[in-house]
């Protein structure tokens, strides 16, 4: 992956590694807390057993002599507690009434004596301003000379316990840290290896010619194949857009040269001719200008249609609205004898309303210019198909002309000079963009151009 400048966006590898490191850090905190709790618990259990062992050794050393308890402190009890060399030790032996037999005074036995000490009783306290841990065991006597319970209490400060807990925690964390570093390095290598196909894709894109929009290979992991397929679809659309732009530029340069040259020639002749011929020259210039305006209108219309069919998502369109909109745009023209034939039920297709309107406008313009009045705009729906058509009362062009109609700049002999040859080309482009078909042919009462689309929401972009 390429290294970014400071302050720039982080690489994908850096993002993933930060995520992995965060997870490992969070896991390390959880493990540290659990390890500390485990170490403290293990240290407590270990030293609690020493306390119980010492207390039981002292309790076993108690005997009854002349009706009174006698304590012979065993050396073994203190040898166990001496394993914690830095800790202070406390012991006390009390009779049932709480009187001290031996050991350190000042220990309150009232709360302990009230318990049922069938098991050792542990509790926390303080010894010379230090936290300490205590245990009390009871040894019952039921003799003729003495009856009751003798309580043995042994305590110890917590220095050794804390040191053992810290040692266990430190060792566990060191092992966990070593394992975490190994996992982090392994994760880096695995992620780096997994991203090599992406690096290869980046390198391939960098080496490509800016005008190379051919599809890329979809090999590699499934996730990357999905991304490459999306890129290929985008490049396909971009290639079509670039192709349309190139065609527009080429067509504009080619088609405008002749009318502009003709207008310039007529203007030069008008300047040189006498007054009697100047009006005729000016009339020809007006006709050429009108022809040039028609050409520009249709070329811009074609560019608009191509752009929208490539970029505008199809939406539900009622063909009756399209027909009505086109009809209303020409009904104010007294020379255009146009009629409307639509029903009262919606005739829906999936298309772009603006593109459809441009297509029908060009159909109507062709019919009005080259057909026989009256001209009818109609809409009909038949099962799974919806149709919008334009019909005139004439017989239509010859059969050999029908085969070439719809191509760009294709004009018949009757239309040359008055048409740009783009009208039906626009119609065909819109029809194909929305999965439709264009039909031209004679009917019982004239010549009809019909656009057929899948009905309802079934249609879509090809």
XYZ file of C-alpha atoms in Angstrom:
462
model
C 0.000 0.000 0.000
C 1.227 3.503 -0.724
C 2.227 5.620 2.236
C 0.127 8.730 2.704
C 1.319 12.158 3.814
C 0.926 13.179 7.422
C -2.573 14.425 7.993
C -3.887 12.574 4.927
C -6.306 9.649 4.922
C -5.028 6.485 6.539
C -4.453 3.418 4.405
C -6.785 0.442 4.629
C -3.964 -1.600 6.177
C -3.509 1.046 8.876
C -7.237 1.103 9.589
C -7.425 -2.688 9.942
C -4.274 -2.836 12.073
C -5.602 -0.093 14.364
C -8.798 -2.113 14.742
C -6.872 -5.311 15.501
C -4.597 -3.473 17.937
C -7.629 -1.977 19.675
C -9.207 -5.415 20.049
C -5.955 -6.860 21.387
C -5.590 -3.936 23.806
C -9.148 -4.392 25.034
C -8.541 -8.113 25.397
C -5.294 -7.366 27.231
C -7.111 -5.147 29.737
C -9.729 -7.840 30.339
C -7.034 -10.506 30.702
C -5.027 -8.276 33.069
C -8.041 -7.717 35.316
C -8.928 -11.411 35.255
C -5.303 -12.380 35.889
C -5.000 -10.007 38.827
C -8.204 -11.358 40.340
C -7.027 -14.897 39.793
C -3.598 -14.143 41.316
C -5.162 -12.497 44.339
C -7.554 -15.402 44.772
C -4.764 -17.949 44.413
C -2.574 -16.084 46.926
C -5.464 -15.811 49.380
C -6.231 -19.521 49.151
C -2.576 -20.468 49.618
C -1.964 -18.278 52.664
C -5.392 -19.035 54.120
C -4.370 -22.685 54.215
C -1.190 -21.747 56.068
C -3.250 -19.776 58.578
C -5.648 -22.679 59.083
C -2.754 -25.117 59.424
C -1.067 -22.958 62.055
C -4.313 -22.412 63.962
C -5.140 -26.119 63.937
C -1.598 -27.008 65.113
C -2.037 -24.658 68.067
C -5.511 -26.031 68.761
C -4.186 -29.596 68.757
C -1.547 -28.636 71.285
C -4.160 -27.596 73.892
C -4.700 -30.010 76.759
C -6.643 -30.000 80.067
C -4.557 -30.107 83.221
C -6.069 -29.912 86.702
C -9.349 -28.749 85.203
C -7.809 -25.888 83.257
C -6.723 -25.652 79.627
C -3.014 -25.634 78.971
C -1.466 -24.401 75.716
C 1.873 -25.768 74.552
C 2.649 -23.701 71.464
C 4.090 -25.961 68.751
C 7.106 -24.761 66.763
C 5.575 -26.198 63.555
C 2.763 -23.657 63.647
C 5.113 -20.696 63.500
C 7.419 -22.392 61.014
C 4.541 -22.436 58.514
C 3.827 -18.747 59.034
C 7.510 -17.876 58.855
C 7.444 -18.708 55.135
C 6.245 -15.112 54.703
C 9.380 -13.511 56.107
C 8.207 -9.871 55.777
C 4.818 -10.359 57.399
C 3.900 -9.832 61.051
C 2.143 -12.659 62.886
C -0.641 -12.538 65.442
C -2.027 -15.323 67.602
C -4.374 -15.518 70.560
C -6.039 -18.369 72.496
C -9.284 -17.595 74.339
C -11.539 -19.571 76.560
C -15.285 -19.803 76.085
C -15.915 -16.750 78.244
C -13.427 -14.715 76.177
C -10.587 -14.661 78.661
C -7.131 -14.748 77.128
C -5.093 -17.875 77.766
C -2.053 -16.875 75.740
C -1.066 -14.639 72.873
C -1.743 -11.009 72.092
C -4.408 -9.162 74.006
C -6.855 -6.662 72.617
C -8.673 -9.034 70.267
C -12.476 -8.860 70.487
C -13.841 -12.408 70.401
C -17.492 -11.622 71.015
C -18.564 -11.709 67.386
C -16.594 -14.858 66.678
C -17.733 -16.767 69.764
C -21.361 -16.399 68.738
C -20.721 -18.238 65.448
C -21.088 -21.951 64.896
C -17.418 -22.626 64.232
C -17.698 -26.075 62.730
C -15.410 -24.691 60.014
C -12.579 -22.133 60.270
C -13.896 -18.541 60.263
C -11.899 -16.028 58.165
C -12.143 -12.270 58.502
C -10.134 -9.189 57.590
C -8.808 -6.634 60.021
C -5.790 -4.507 60.849
C -2.597 -5.308 62.679
C -0.508 -2.339 63.795
C -2.112 -0.089 61.155
C -1.551 -2.690 58.420
C -4.259 -4.714 56.707
C -4.235 -8.323 57.892
C -6.048 -11.599 57.460
C -7.303 -13.637 60.443
C -8.748 -17.097 61.012
C -10.387 -18.521 64.122
C -10.837 -22.229 64.816
C -12.637 -23.744 67.804
C -11.702 -26.881 69.685
C -14.468 -28.245 71.880
C -13.773 -30.061 75.189
C -16.330 -32.230 77.010
C -14.482 -33.614 80.009
C -15.453 -34.018 83.610
C -12.891 -31.490 84.689
C -13.533 -28.983 81.860
C -16.314 -28.473 79.321
C -16.433 -25.762 76.652
C -14.706 -24.469 73.568
C -11.255 -23.028 73.206
C -10.834 -20.460 70.395
C -7.553 -20.153 68.540
C -7.062 -17.063 66.377
C -4.100 -16.620 64.055
C -3.459 -13.560 61.885
C -0.927 -12.367 59.363
C -0.322 -9.163 57.408
C -0.806 -9.170 53.634
C 2.614 -8.306 52.268
C 3.476 -11.815 51.077
C -0.007 -12.291 49.680
C 0.227 -9.076 47.673
C 3.691 -9.968 46.451
C 2.519 -13.429 45.324
C -0.545 -11.957 43.593
C 1.628 -9.361 41.843
C 4.142 -12.020 40.808
C 1.431 -14.270 39.366
C -0.149 -11.323 37.559
C 3.181 -10.110 36.175
C 4.135 -13.540 34.873
C 0.736 -14.037 33.277
C 0.814 -10.580 31.685
C 4.291 -11.145 30.326
C 3.142 -14.374 28.716
C -0.023 -12.708 27.458
C 1.972 -9.768 26.077
C 4.344 -12.102 24.250
C 1.413 -14.009 22.782
C -0.259 -10.676 21.858
C 2.847 -9.490 20.012
C 3.003 -12.785 18.115
C -0.687 -12.456 17.246
C -0.230 -8.830 16.166
C 2.685 -9.696 13.881
C 0.758 -12.670 12.507
C -2.314 -10.487 11.922
C -0.162 -7.929 10.105
C 1.302 -10.602 7.826
C -2.089 -12.190 7.163
C -3.786 -8.837 6.444
C -0.870 -7.732 4.296
C -1.126 -10.963 2.319
C -4.899 -10.611 1.988
C -4.501 -7.077 0.595
C -1.948 -7.991 -2.050
C -4.678 -8.506 -4.708
C -5.915 -4.987 -3.929
C -2.397 -3.646 -4.347
C -2.182 -5.493 -7.672
C -5.458 -3.906 -8.758
C -4.144 -0.474 -7.757
C -0.939 -1.041 -9.716
C -2.893 -2.201 -12.775
C -5.093 0.889 -12.676
C -2.022 3.116 -12.321
C -0.377 1.550 -15.380
C -3.493 1.869 -17.534
C -3.784 4.395 -20.302
C -6.327 7.100 -19.357
C -8.362 6.227 -22.452
C -8.353 2.474 -21.788
C -11.851 1.626 -20.503
C -11.797 -2.083 -21.296
C -13.079 -4.422 -18.545
C -10.612 -5.560 -15.910
C -10.052 -9.157 -14.867
C -12.396 -10.269 -12.066
C -9.997 -12.864 -10.654
C -9.048 -12.863 -6.969
C -11.098 -12.978 -3.775
C -14.876 -12.831 -4.034
C -15.039 -9.454 -2.247
C -12.595 -7.905 -4.704
C -14.374 -9.521 -7.659
C -17.570 -7.700 -6.634
C -15.661 -4.403 -6.531
C -14.025 -5.071 -9.922
C -17.405 -5.922 -11.446
C -18.795 -2.625 -10.147
C -15.787 -0.809 -11.610
C -16.281 -2.584 -14.943
C -19.930 -1.523 -15.018
C -18.904 2.043 -14.262
C -16.212 1.988 -16.971
C -18.741 0.554 -19.432
C -21.116 3.427 -18.735
C -18.237 5.899 -18.901
C -17.112 4.402 -22.214
C -20.613 4.853 -23.609
C -20.683 8.441 -22.381
C -17.284 9.168 -23.923
C -18.359 7.481 -27.160
C -21.531 9.560 -27.264
C -19.526 12.718 -26.650
C -17.064 11.815 -29.403
C -19.935 11.131 -31.794
C -21.547 14.435 -30.911
C -18.330 16.350 -31.494
C -17.640 14.480 -34.740
C -21.191 14.882 -35.992
C -21.237 18.566 -35.076
C -17.983 19.230 -36.924
C -19.118 17.226 -39.954
C -22.700 18.397 -40.231
C -22.188 22.087 -39.513
C -19.458 22.568 -42.084
C -21.766 22.379 -45.123
C -24.615 24.691 -43.963
C -22.212 27.251 -42.535
C -20.254 27.268 -45.804
C -23.513 27.648 -47.766
C -24.669 30.558 -45.610
C -21.310 32.279 -46.009
C -21.412 31.772 -49.795
C -24.941 33.186 -50.015
C -23.900 36.192 -47.921
C -20.886 36.891 -50.163
C -23.028 36.583 -53.285
C -25.628 38.901 -51.749
C -22.966 41.528 -51.286
C -21.806 41.228 -54.905
C -25.224 40.895 -56.619
C -27.356 43.785 -57.718
C -30.497 44.936 -55.944
C -32.780 42.739 -58.063
C -31.123 39.431 -56.969
C -30.278 40.408 -53.385
C -33.747 39.581 -52.052
C -33.483 36.081 -53.528
C -30.054 35.612 -51.936
C -31.375 36.750 -48.575
C -34.310 34.341 -48.840
C -31.909 31.447 -49.462
C -29.844 32.564 -46.459
C -32.987 32.493 -44.294
C -33.805 28.975 -45.521
C -30.245 27.806 -44.815
C -30.385 29.396 -41.372
C -33.637 27.628 -40.588
C -32.156 24.351 -41.741
C -29.116 24.971 -39.565
C -31.365 25.748 -36.578
C -33.262 22.508 -37.112
C -29.992 20.589 -37.272
C -28.729 22.171 -34.050
C -32.031 21.520 -32.264
C -31.983 17.851 -33.208
C -28.330 17.383 -32.349
C -28.866 18.928 -28.921
C -32.000 16.833 -28.510
C -30.026 13.687 -29.338
C -27.275 14.655 -26.879
C -29.897 15.263 -24.165
C -31.575 11.926 -24.831
C -28.302 9.989 -24.745
C -27.296 11.695 -21.494
C -30.598 11.039 -19.751
C -30.958 7.438 -20.895
C -27.501 6.763 -19.472
C -27.937 8.623 -16.173
C -31.613 9.074 -15.330
C -33.139 6.076 -13.551
C -36.372 4.794 -15.118
C -39.533 5.816 -13.288
C -43.205 4.926 -13.853
C -44.495 7.045 -16.742
C -48.038 7.257 -18.081
C -47.840 7.330 -21.890
C -51.073 9.356 -21.946
C -49.231 12.217 -20.210
C -46.482 12.065 -22.838
C -48.970 12.170 -25.703
C -50.972 14.961 -24.085
C -47.853 17.063 -23.438
C -46.671 16.745 -27.054
C -50.175 17.488 -28.364
C -50.447 20.643 -26.233
C -47.076 21.876 -27.547
C -48.395 22.022 -31.137
C -52.107 22.688 -30.738
C -51.545 26.454 -30.961
C -50.050 26.066 -34.455
C -52.897 26.694 -36.916
C -51.040 24.907 -39.736
C -50.591 21.674 -37.804
C -53.650 19.436 -38.050
C -52.949 17.177 -35.076
C -55.455 15.003 -33.218
C -55.205 13.124 -29.904
C -56.416 9.560 -29.273
C -55.977 8.377 -25.662
C -58.199 6.366 -23.347
C -59.289 6.919 -19.770
C -57.091 4.163 -18.269
C -53.400 4.686 -17.385
C -50.896 3.144 -19.793
C -47.771 2.776 -17.662
C -44.174 2.030 -18.630
C -40.801 2.340 -16.881
C -38.902 5.097 -18.696
C -37.621 8.668 -18.490
C -40.368 11.216 -19.088
C -38.147 13.852 -20.726
C -36.515 11.369 -23.122
C -39.889 9.910 -24.080
C -41.236 13.397 -24.728
C -38.292 14.201 -27.037
C -38.824 10.957 -28.951
C -42.545 11.565 -29.515
C -41.888 15.206 -30.493
C -39.553 14.008 -33.235
C -42.094 11.401 -34.397
C -44.738 14.111 -34.620
C -42.390 16.559 -36.384
C -41.577 13.954 -39.049
C -45.252 13.141 -39.562
C -46.241 16.810 -39.836
C -43.337 17.655 -42.166
C -43.429 14.643 -44.492
C -46.852 13.059 -43.949
C -50.415 13.880 -44.945
C -52.802 15.603 -42.553
C -54.475 14.884 -40.283
C -51.824 13.516 -37.904
C -52.924 11.523 -34.848
C -51.013 10.904 -31.595
C -52.352 7.800 -29.879
C -51.730 5.552 -26.867
C -52.906 1.982 -26.352
C -52.237 -0.873 -23.965
C -52.439 -4.512 -24.948
C -51.721 -7.062 -22.215
C -48.041 -7.036 -21.307
C -47.187 -4.239 -23.758
C -47.885 -0.516 -23.910
C -47.751 1.513 -27.127
C -47.514 5.145 -28.154
C -47.833 5.935 -31.863
C -48.024 8.730 -34.410
C -50.040 8.234 -37.598
C -50.636 10.351 -40.682
C -53.093 9.843 -43.521
C -50.435 9.305 -46.201
C -48.961 6.156 -47.647
C -45.533 6.555 -46.067
C -42.107 6.374 -47.701
C -41.175 3.716 -50.271
C -40.217 0.258 -49.014
C -36.520 0.729 -49.817
C -36.426 3.927 -47.730
C -38.020 2.195 -44.706
C -34.999 -0.061 -44.291
C -32.648 2.906 -43.769
C -34.887 5.164 -41.691
C -33.690 5.599 -38.109
C -30.002 5.867 -38.910
C -28.148 9.024 -37.980
C -28.200 11.713 -40.728
C -30.091 9.383 -43.057
C -32.414 11.501 -45.229
C -34.657 10.595 -48.109
C -34.713 12.520 -51.358
C -37.927 14.238 -50.332
C -36.535 15.487 -47.078
C -33.054 16.642 -48.039
C -32.523 20.304 -47.312
C -35.409 20.362 -44.859
C -34.360 17.683 -42.373
C -31.253 16.905 -40.338
C -31.843 13.163 -40.518
C -31.738 12.804 -36.732
C -35.418 12.636 -35.753
C -35.978 8.891 -36.044
C -32.443 8.264 -34.803
C -33.430 9.941 -31.528
C -36.632 7.896 -31.428
C -34.732 4.635 -31.944
C -32.164 5.517 -29.233
C -34.894 6.198 -26.663
C -36.777 3.035 -27.600
C -33.744 0.797 -27.229
C -32.705 2.459 -23.963
C -35.946 1.423 -22.279
C -36.214 -2.099 -23.688
C -38.730 -1.143 -26.362
C -39.185 -1.648 -30.087
C -39.966 0.724 -32.952
C -42.253 -0.367 -35.777
C -43.016 1.576 -38.979
C -45.572 0.499 -41.517
C -48.792 1.128 -43.374
C -52.151 0.634 -41.690
C -55.689 0.722 -43.016
C -55.989 4.511 -42.974
C -52.413 5.765 -43.233
C -48.810 5.281 -42.133
C -47.964 4.682 -38.472
C -44.764 4.775 -36.360
C -45.261 2.811 -33.116
C -43.131 2.527 -30.002
C -43.821 -0.625 -27.946
C -42.616 -1.026 -24.326
C -43.109 -3.591 -21.560
C -46.170 -2.566 -19.557
C -46.188 -1.427 -15.934
C -42.983 -1.604 -13.888
C -41.474 -4.401 -15.960
C -39.467 -2.189 -18.305
C -36.004 -0.881 -17.527
C -32.666 0.097 -18.903
C -30.918 -2.357 -21.116
